[in-house]
PDB file of C-alpha atoms in Angstrom:
ATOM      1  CA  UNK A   2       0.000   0.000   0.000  1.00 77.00           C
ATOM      2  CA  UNK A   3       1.976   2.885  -1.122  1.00 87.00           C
ATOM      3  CA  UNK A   4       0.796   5.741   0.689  1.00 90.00           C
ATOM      4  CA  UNK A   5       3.546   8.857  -0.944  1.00 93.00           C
ATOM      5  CA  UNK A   6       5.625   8.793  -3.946  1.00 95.00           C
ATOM      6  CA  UNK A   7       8.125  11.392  -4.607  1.00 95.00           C
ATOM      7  CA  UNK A   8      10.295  11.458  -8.602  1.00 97.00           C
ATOM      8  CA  UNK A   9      13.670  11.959  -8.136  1.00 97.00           C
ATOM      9  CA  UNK A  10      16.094  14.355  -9.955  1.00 95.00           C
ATOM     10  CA  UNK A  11      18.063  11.000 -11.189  1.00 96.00           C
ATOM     11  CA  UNK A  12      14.534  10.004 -13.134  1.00 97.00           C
ATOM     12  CA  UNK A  13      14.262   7.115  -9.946  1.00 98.00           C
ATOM     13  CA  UNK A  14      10.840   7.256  -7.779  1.00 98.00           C
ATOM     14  CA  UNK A  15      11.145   7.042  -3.561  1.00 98.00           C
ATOM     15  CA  UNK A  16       8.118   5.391  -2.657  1.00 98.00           C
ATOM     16  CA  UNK A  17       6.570   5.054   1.019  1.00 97.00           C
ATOM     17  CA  UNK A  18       4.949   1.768   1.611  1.00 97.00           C
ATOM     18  CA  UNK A  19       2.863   1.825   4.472  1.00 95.00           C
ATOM     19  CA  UNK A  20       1.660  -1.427   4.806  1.00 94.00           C
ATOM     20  CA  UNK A  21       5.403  -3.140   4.311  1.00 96.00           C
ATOM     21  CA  UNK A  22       6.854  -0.752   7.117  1.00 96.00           C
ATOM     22  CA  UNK A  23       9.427   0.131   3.991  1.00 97.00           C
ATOM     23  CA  UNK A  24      10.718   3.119   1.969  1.00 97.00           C
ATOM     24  CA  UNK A  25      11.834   1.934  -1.430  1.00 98.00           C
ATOM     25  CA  UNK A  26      13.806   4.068  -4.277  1.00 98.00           C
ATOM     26  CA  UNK A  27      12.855   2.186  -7.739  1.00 98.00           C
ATOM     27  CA  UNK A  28      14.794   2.704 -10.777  1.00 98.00           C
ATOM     28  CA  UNK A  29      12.826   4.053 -14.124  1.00 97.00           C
ATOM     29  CA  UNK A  30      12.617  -0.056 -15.118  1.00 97.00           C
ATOM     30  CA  UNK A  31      11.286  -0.562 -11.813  1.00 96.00           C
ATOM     31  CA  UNK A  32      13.978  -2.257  -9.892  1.00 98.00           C
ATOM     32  CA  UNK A  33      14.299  -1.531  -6.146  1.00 97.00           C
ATOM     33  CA  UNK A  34      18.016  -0.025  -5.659  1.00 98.00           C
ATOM     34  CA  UNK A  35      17.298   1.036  -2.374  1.00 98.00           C
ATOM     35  CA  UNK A  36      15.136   0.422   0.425  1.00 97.00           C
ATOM     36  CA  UNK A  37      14.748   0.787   4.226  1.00 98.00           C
ATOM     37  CA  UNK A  38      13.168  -1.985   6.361  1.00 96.00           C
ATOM     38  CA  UNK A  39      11.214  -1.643   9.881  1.00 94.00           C
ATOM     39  CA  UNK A  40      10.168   2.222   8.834  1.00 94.00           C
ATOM     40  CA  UNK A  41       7.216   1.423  11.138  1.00 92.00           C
ATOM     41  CA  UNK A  42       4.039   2.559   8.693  1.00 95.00           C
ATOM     42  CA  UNK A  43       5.486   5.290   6.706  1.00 97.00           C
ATOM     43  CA  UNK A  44       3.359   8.185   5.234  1.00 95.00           C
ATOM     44  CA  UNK A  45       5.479  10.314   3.431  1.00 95.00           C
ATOM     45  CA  UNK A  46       9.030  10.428   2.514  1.00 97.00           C
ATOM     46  CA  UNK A  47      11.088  13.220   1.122  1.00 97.00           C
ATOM     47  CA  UNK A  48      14.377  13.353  -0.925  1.00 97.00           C
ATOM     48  CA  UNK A  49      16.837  15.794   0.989  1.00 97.00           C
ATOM     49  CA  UNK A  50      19.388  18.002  -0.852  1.00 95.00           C
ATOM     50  CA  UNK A  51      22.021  16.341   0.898  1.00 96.00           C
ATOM     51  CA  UNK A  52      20.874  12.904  -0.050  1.00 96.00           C
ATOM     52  CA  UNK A  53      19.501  12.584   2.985  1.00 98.00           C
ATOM     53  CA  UNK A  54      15.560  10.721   3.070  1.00 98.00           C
ATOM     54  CA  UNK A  55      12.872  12.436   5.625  1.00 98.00           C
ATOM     55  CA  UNK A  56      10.133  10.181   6.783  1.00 98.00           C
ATOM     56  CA  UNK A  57       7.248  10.330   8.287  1.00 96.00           C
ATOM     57  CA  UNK A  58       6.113   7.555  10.497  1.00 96.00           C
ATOM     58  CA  UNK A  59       2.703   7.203  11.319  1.00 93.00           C
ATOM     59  CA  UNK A  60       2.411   4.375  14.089  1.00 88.00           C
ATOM     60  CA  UNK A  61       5.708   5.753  15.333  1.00 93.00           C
ATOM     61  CA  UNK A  62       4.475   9.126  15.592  1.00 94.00           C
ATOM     62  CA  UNK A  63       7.867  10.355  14.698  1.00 95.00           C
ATOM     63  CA  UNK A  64       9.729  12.117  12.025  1.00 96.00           C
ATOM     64  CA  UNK A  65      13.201  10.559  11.098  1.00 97.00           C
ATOM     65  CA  UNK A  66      15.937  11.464   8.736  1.00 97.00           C
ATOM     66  CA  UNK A  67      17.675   8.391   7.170  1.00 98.00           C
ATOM     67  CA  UNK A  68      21.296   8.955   5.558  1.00 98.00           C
ATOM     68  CA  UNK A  69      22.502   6.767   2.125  1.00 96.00           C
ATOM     69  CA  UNK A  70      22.965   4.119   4.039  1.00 96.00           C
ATOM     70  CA  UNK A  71      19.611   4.248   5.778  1.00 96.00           C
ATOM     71  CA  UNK A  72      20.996   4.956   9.565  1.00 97.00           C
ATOM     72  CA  UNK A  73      18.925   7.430  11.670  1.00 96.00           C
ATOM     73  CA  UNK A  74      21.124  10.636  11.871  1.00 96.00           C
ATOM     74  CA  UNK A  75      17.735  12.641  13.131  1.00 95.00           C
ATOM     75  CA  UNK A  76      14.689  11.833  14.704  1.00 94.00           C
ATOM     76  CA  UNK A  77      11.651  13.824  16.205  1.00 93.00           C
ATOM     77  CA  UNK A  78       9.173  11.896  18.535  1.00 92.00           C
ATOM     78  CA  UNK A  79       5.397  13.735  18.298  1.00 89.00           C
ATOM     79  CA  UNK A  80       2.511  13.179  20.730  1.00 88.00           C
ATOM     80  CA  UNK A  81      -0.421  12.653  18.128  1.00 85.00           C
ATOM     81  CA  UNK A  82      -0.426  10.618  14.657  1.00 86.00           C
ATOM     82  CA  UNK A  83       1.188  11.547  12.043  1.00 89.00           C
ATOM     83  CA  UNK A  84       0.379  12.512   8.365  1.00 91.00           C
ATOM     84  CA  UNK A  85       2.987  14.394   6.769  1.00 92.00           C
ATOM     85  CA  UNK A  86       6.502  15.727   6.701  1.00 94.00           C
ATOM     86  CA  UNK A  87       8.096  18.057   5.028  1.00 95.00           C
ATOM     87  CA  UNK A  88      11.399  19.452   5.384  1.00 96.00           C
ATOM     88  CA  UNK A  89      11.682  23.761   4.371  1.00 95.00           C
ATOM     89  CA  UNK A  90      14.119  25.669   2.623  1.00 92.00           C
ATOM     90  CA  UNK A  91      15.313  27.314   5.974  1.00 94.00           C
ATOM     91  CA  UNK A  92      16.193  23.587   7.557  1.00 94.00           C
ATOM     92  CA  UNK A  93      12.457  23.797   9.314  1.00 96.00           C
ATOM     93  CA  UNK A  94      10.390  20.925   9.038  1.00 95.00           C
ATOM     94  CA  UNK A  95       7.029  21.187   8.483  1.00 94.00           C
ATOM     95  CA  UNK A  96       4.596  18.754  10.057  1.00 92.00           C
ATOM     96  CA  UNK A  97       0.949  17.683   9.945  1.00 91.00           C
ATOM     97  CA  UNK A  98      -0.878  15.545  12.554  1.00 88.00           C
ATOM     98  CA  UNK A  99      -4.791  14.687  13.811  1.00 84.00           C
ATOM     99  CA  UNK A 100      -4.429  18.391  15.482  1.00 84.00           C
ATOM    100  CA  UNK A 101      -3.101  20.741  12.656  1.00 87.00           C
ATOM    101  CA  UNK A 102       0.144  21.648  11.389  1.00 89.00           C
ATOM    102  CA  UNK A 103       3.402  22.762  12.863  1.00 90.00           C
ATOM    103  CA  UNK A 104       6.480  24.378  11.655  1.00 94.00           C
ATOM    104  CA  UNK A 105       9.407  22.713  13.852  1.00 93.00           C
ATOM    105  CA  UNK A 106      13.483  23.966  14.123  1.00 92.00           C
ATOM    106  CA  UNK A 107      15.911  21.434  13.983  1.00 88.00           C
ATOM    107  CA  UNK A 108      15.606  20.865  18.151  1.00 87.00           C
ATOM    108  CA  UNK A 109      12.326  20.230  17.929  1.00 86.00           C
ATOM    109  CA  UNK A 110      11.021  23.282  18.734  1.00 91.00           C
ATOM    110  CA  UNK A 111       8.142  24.748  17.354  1.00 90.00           C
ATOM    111  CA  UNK A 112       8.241  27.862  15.282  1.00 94.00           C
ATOM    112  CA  UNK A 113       4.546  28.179  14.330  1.00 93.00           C
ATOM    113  CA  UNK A 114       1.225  26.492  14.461  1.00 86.00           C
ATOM    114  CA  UNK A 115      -2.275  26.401  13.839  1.00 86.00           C
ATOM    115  CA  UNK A 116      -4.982  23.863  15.077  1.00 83.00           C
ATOM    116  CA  UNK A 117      -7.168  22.695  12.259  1.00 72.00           C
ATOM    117  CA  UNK A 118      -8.546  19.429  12.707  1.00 65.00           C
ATOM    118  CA  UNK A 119      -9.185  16.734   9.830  1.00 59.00           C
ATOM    119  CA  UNK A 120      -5.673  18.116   8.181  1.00 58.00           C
ATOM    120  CA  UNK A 121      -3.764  15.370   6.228  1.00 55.00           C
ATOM    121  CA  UNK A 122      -1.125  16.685   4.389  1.00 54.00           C
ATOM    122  CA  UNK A 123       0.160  19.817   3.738  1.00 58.00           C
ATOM    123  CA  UNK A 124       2.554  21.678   1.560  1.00 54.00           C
ATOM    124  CA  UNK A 125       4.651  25.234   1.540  1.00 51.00           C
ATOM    125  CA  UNK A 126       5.777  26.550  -1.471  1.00 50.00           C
ATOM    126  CA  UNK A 127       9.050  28.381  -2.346  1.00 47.00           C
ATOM    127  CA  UNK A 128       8.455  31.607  -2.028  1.00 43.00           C
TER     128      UNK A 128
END
């Protein structure tokens, strides 16, 4: 059950599949050349400029950043589930859960927030 799928600047696709507690990066022919096991039900996954991977991890309820060779170099635990992830231009990471959305630094700590119930995904744009 692939729940996010993201095309990468090398023409491969990193796909989230939440059902197989995996993140997979497919090649254009469809081969797996990378994946992550125990990702514990991801919901979205994000490409990093640095080659880093940003996941989101719904039964977790945390947010981790995976290096190329799929160790955990930063994690964020969260109180309610989780829905989406997205890492900012600033280094921010932008998060969605049952509650709202919140705009969180690199310690964790939240920059901005709004309550808005029912939310499921969100998405800033460059500006």
């Amino acid at each position: 059950m692939p729940r996010a799928a993201e095309r990468l600047d090398n023409g491969n696709t990193l796909v989230a599949l939440y059902s197989q507690n995996q993140i997979v990066e497919l090649n254009p022919a469809g081969k797996v050349v990378w994946t992550v096991s125990n990702m514990n039900s991801p919901m979205t996954v994000q490409r990093l400029g640095d080659g880093h991977t940003l996941v989101c991890q719904y039964a977790a309820r945390r947010i981790v950043e995976l290096d190329a060779a799929g160790k955990i170099v930063w994690s964020q635990q969260w109180e309610a589930p989780l829905y989406h992830a997205q890492r900012l231009e600033n280094g921010h990471t932008l998060v969605a859960d049952n509650v709202g959305w919140k705009e969180i630094d690199g310690r964790g700590h939240v920059v901005q927030q709004k309550a808005e119930a029912g939310i499921r995904a969100i998405h800033r744009n460059k500006e």
